[in-house]
XYZ file of N, CA, C and O in Angstrom:
588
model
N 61.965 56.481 154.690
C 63.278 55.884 154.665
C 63.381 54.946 153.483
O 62.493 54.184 153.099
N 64.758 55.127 152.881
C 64.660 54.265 151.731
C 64.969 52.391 152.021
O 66.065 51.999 152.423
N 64.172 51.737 151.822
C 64.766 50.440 152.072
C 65.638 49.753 151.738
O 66.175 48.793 152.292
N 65.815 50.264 150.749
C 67.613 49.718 150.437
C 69.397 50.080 150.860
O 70.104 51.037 150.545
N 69.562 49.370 151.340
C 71.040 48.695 151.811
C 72.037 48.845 150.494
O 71.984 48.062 149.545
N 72.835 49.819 150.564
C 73.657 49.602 148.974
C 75.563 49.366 149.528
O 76.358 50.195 149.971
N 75.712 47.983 149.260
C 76.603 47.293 149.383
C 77.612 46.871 148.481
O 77.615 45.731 148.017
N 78.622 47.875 148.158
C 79.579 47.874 146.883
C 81.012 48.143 147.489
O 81.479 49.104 148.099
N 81.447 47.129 147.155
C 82.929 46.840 147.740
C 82.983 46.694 149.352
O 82.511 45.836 150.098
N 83.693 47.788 149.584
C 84.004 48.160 151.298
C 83.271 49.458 151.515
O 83.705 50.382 152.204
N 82.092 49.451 150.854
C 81.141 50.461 151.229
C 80.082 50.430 151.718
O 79.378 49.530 151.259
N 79.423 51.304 152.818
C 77.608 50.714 152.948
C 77.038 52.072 153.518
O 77.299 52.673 154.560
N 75.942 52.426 152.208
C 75.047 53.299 152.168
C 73.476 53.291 152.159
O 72.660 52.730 151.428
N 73.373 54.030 153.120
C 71.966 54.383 153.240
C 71.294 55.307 153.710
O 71.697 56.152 154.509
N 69.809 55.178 153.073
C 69.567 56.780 153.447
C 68.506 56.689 154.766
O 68.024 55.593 155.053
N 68.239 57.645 155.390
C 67.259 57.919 156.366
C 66.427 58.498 156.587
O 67.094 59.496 156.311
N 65.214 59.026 156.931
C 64.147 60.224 157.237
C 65.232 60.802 158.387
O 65.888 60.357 159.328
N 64.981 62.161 157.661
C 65.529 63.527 158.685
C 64.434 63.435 159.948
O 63.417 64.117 159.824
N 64.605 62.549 161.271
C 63.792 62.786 162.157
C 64.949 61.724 162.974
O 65.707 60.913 162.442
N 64.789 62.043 164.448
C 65.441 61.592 165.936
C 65.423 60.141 165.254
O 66.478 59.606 164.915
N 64.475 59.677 165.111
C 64.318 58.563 164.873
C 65.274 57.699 164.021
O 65.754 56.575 164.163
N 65.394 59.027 162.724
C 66.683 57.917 161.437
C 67.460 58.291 162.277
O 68.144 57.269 162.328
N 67.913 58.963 162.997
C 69.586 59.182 163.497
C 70.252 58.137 164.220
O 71.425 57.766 164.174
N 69.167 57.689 164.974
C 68.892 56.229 165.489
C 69.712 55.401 164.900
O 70.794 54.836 165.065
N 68.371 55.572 163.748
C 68.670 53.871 163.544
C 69.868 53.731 162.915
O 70.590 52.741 163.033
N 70.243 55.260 161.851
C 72.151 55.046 161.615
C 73.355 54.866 162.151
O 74.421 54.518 161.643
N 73.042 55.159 163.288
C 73.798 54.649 164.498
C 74.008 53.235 164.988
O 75.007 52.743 165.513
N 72.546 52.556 164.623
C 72.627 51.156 164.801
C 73.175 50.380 164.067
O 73.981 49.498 164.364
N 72.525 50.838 162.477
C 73.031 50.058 161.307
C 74.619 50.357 161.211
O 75.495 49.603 160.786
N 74.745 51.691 161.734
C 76.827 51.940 161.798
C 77.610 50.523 162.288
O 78.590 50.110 161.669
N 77.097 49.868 163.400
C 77.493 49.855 164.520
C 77.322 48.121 164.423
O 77.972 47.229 164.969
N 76.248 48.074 163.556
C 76.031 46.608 163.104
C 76.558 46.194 161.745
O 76.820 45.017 161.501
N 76.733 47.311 160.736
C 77.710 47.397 159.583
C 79.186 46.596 159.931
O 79.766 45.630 159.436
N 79.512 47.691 161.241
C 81.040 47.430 161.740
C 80.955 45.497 162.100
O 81.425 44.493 161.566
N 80.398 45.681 162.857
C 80.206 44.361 163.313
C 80.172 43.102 162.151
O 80.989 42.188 162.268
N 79.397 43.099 161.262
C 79.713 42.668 159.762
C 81.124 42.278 159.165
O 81.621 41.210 158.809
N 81.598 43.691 159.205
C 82.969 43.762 158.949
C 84.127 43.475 159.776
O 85.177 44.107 159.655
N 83.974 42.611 160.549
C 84.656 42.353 161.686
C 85.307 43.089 162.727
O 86.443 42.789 163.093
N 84.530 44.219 163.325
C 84.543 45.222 164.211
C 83.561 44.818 165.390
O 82.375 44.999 165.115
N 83.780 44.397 166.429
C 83.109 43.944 167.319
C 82.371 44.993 168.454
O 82.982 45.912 168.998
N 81.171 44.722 168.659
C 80.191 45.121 168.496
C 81.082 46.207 170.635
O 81.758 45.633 171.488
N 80.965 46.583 170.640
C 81.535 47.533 172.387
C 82.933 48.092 172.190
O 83.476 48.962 172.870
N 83.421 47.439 171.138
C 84.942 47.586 170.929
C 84.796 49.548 171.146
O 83.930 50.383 171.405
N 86.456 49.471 170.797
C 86.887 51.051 170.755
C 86.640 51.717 169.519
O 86.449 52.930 169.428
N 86.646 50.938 168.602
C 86.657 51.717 167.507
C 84.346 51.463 167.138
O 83.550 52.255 166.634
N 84.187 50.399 167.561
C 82.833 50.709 167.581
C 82.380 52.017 167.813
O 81.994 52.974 167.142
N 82.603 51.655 169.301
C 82.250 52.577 170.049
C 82.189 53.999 169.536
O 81.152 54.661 169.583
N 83.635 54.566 168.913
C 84.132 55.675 168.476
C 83.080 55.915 167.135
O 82.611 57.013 166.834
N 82.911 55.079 166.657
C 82.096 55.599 165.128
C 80.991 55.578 165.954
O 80.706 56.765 166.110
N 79.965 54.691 166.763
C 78.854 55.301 166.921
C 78.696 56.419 167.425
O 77.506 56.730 167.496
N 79.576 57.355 167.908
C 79.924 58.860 168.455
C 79.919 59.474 167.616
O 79.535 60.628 167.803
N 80.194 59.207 166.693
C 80.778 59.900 164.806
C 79.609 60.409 164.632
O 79.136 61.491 164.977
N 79.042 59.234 163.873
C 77.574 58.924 163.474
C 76.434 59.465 163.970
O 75.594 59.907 163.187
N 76.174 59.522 165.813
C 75.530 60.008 166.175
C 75.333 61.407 166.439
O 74.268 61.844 166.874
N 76.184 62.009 166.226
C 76.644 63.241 165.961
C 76.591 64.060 165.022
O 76.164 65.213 164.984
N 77.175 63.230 164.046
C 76.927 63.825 162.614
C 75.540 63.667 161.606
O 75.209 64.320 160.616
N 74.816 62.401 162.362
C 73.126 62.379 162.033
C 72.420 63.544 162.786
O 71.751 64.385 162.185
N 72.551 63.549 163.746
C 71.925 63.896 165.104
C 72.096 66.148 164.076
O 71.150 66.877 163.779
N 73.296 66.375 163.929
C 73.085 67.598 163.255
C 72.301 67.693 162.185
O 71.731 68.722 161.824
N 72.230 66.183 161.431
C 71.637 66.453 160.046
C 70.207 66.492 160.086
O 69.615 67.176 159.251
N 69.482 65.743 161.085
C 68.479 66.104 161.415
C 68.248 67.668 161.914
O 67.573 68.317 161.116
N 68.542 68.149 162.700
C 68.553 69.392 163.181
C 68.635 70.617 162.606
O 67.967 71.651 162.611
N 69.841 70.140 162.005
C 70.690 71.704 161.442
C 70.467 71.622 159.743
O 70.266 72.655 159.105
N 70.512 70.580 159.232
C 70.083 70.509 157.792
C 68.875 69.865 157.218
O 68.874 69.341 156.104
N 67.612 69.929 158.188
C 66.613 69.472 157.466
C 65.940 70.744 156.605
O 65.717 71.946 156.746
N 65.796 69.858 155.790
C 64.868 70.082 154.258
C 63.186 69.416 154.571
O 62.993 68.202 154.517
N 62.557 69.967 154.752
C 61.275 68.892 155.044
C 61.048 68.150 153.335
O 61.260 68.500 152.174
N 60.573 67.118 153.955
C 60.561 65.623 152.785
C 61.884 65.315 152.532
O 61.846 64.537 151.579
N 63.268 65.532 152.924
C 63.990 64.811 152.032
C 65.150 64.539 153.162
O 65.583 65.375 153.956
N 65.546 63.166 153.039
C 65.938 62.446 153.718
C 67.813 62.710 154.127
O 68.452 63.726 153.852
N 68.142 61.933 154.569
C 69.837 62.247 154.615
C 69.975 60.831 154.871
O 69.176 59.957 155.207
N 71.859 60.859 154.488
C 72.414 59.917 153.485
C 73.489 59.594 154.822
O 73.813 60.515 155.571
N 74.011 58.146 155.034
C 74.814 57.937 155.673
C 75.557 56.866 154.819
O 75.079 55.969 154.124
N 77.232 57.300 155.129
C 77.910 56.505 153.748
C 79.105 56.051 154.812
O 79.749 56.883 155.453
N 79.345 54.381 154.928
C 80.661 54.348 155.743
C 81.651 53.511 154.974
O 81.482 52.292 154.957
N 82.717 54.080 154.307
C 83.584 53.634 153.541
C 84.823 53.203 153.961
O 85.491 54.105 154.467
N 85.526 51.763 153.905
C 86.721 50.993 154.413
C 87.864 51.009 153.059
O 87.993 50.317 152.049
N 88.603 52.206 153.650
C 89.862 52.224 152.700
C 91.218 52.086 153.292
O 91.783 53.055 153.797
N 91.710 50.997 153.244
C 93.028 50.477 153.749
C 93.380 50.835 155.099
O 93.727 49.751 155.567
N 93.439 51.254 155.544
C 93.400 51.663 157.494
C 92.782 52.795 157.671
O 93.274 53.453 158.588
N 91.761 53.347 157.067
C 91.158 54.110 157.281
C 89.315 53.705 157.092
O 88.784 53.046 156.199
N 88.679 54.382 158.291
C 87.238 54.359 157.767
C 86.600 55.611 157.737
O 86.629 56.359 158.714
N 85.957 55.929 156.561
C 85.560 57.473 156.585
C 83.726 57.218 156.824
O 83.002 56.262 156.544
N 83.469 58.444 157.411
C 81.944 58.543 157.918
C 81.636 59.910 156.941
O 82.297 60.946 156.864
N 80.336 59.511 156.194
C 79.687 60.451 155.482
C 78.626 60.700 155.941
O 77.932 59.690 156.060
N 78.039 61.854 156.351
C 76.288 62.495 156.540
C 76.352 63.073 155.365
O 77.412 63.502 154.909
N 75.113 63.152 154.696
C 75.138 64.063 153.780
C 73.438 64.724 154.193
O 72.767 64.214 155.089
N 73.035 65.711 153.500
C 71.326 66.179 154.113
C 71.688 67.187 153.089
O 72.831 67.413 152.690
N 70.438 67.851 152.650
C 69.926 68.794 151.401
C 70.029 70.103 151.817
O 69.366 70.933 151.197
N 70.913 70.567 152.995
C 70.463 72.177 153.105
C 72.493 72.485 152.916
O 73.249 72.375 153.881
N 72.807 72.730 151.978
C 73.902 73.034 151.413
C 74.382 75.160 151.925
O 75.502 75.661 152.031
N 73.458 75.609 152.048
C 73.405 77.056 152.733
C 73.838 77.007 153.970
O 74.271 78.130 154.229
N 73.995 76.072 155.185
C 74.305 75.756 156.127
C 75.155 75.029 156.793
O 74.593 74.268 157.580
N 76.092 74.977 156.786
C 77.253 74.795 156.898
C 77.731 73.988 158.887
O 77.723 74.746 159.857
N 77.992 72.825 159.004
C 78.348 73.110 160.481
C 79.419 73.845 160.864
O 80.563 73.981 160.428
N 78.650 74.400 162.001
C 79.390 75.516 163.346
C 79.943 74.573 164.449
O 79.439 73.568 164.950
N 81.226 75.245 164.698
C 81.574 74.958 165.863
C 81.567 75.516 166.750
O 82.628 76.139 166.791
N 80.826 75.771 167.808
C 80.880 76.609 168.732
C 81.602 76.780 169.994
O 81.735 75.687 170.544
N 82.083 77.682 170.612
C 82.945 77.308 171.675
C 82.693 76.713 172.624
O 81.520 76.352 172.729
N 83.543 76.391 173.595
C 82.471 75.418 174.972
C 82.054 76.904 175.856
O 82.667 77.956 176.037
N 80.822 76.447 176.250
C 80.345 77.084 177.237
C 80.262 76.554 178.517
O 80.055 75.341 178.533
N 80.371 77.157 179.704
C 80.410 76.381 181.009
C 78.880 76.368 180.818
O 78.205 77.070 180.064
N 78.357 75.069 181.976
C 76.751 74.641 181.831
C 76.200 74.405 181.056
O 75.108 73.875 181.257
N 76.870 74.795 179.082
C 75.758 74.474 178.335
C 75.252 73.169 178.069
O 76.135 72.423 177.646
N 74.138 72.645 178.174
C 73.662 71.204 177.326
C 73.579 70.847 176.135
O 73.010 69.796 175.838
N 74.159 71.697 175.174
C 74.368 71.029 173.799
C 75.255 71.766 173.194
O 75.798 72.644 173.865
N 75.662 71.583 171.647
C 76.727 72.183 171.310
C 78.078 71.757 170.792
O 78.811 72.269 169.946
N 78.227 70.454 171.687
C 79.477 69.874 171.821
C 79.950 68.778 170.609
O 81.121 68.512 170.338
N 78.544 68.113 169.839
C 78.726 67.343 168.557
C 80.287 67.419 167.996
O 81.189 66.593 168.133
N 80.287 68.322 167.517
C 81.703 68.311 166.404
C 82.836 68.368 167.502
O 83.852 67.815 167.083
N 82.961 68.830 168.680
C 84.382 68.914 169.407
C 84.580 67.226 169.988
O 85.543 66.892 170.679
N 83.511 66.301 169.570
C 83.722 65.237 170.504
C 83.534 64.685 168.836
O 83.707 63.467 168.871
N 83.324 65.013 167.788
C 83.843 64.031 166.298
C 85.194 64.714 166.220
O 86.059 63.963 165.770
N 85.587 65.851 166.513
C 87.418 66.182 166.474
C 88.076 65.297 167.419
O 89.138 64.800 167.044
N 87.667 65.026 168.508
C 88.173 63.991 169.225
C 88.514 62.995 168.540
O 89.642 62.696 168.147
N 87.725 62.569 168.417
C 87.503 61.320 168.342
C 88.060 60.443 166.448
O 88.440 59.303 166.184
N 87.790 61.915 165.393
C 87.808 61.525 164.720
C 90.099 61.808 163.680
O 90.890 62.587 164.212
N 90.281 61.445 163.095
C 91.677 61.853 162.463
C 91.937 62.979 162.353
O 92.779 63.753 162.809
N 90.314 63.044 161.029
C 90.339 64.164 160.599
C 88.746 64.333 159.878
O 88.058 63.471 159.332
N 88.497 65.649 160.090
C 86.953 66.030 159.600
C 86.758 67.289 158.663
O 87.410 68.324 158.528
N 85.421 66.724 157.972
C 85.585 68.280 156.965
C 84.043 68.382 156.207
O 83.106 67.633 156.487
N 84.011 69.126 155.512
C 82.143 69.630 154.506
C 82.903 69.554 153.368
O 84.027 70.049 153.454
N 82.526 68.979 152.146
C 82.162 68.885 150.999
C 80.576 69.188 150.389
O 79.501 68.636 150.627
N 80.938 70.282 149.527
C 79.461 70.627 148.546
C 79.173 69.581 148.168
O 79.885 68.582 148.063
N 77.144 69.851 147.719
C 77.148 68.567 146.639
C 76.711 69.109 146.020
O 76.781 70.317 146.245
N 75.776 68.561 144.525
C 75.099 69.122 144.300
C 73.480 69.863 145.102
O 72.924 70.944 144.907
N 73.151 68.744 145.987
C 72.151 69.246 146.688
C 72.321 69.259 147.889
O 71.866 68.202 148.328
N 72.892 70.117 149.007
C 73.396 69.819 149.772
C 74.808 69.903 150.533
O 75.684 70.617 150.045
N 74.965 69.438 151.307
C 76.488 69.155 151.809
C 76.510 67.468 152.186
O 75.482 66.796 152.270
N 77.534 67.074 152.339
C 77.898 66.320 153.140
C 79.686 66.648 154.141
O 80.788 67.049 153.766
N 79.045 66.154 155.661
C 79.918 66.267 156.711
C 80.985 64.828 156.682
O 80.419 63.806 156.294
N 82.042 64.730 156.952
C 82.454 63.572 156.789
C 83.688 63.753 158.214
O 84.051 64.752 158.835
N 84.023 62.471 158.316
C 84.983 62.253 159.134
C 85.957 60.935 158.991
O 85.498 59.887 158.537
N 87.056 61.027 159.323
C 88.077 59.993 158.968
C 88.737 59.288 160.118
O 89.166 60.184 160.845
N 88.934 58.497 160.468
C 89.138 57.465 161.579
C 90.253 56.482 161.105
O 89.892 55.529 160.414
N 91.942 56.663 161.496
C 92.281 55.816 160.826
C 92.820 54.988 161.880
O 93.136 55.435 162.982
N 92.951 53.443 161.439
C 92.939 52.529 162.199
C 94.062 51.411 162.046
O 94.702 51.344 160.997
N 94.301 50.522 163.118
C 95.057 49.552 163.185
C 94.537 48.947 161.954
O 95.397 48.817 161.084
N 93.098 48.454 161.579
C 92.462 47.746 161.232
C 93.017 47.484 159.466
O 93.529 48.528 159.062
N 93.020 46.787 158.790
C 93.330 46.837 157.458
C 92.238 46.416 156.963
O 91.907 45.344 157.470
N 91.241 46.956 155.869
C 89.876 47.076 155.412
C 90.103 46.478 154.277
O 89.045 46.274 153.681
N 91.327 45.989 153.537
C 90.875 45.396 152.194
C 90.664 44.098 151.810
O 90.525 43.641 150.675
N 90.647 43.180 153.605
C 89.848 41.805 153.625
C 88.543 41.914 153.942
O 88.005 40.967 154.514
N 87.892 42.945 153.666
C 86.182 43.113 154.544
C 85.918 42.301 153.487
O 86.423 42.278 152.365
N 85.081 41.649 153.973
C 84.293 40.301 153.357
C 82.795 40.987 153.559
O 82.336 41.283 154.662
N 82.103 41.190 152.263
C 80.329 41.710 152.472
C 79.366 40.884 152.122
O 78.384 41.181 151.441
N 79.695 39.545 152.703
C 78.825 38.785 152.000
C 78.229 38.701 153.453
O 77.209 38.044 153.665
């Protein structure tokens, strides 16, 4: 995991080891980011991004690991909107949505970030994809204070 915190404007990026474990902890740092930014820590919209997040890590581990190379979580505050970035190195793979199945135990990731989220989508990268999602909010993001 990379140890650095990259904190530019109304942005905060970082990367993670592709394992249960980073999905974790991006979820936490989401969730304590928000909180930073004056998003309180059980709230609704907390709440709602750590669903995002955990979801959209939780595939990147899974569905886009690359062994050795890490994935990228990017949460950006643009005027009533907050967008959620995963990004991970397997660009050939694309997320699926699959239909619901009665009984199944997994699967459901992206129908509960459509919920939840405005609006969602994949962008190429160069190495990779990144999954993103958009959340727009009461909230107005261009007093986030990052100090």
């Amino acid at each position: 995991m990379n140890a650095e915190i990259t904190l530019v404007g109304n942005e905060f990026v970082q990367r993670f080891s592709a394992t249960r474990r980073g999905a974790r902890l991006a979820r936490h740092l989401a969730v304590h980011q928000l909180d930073t930014w004056g998003v309180p820590y059980g709230s609704g919209l907390s709440d709602d991004i750590a669903v995002i997040v955990s979801e959209l890590a939780a595939n990147a581990v899974l569905h886009g690991l690359v062994p050795g190379r890490d994935f990228e979580l990017r949460l950006i505050a643009l005027a009533d909107t907050l967008r959620i970035e995963v990004s991970d190195a397997r660009g050939e793979r694309g997320p699926e949505v699959r239909p619901s199945r009665p009984g199944a135990e997994s699967g459901f990731g992206l129908h509960l970030v459509a919920a939840l989220a405005t609006s969602w989508g994949v962008k190429d990268r160069v190495v990779g994809k990144t999954v993103w999602a958009e959340c727009v909010t009461e909230r107005k993001w261009s007093g986030v204070s990052l100090t």
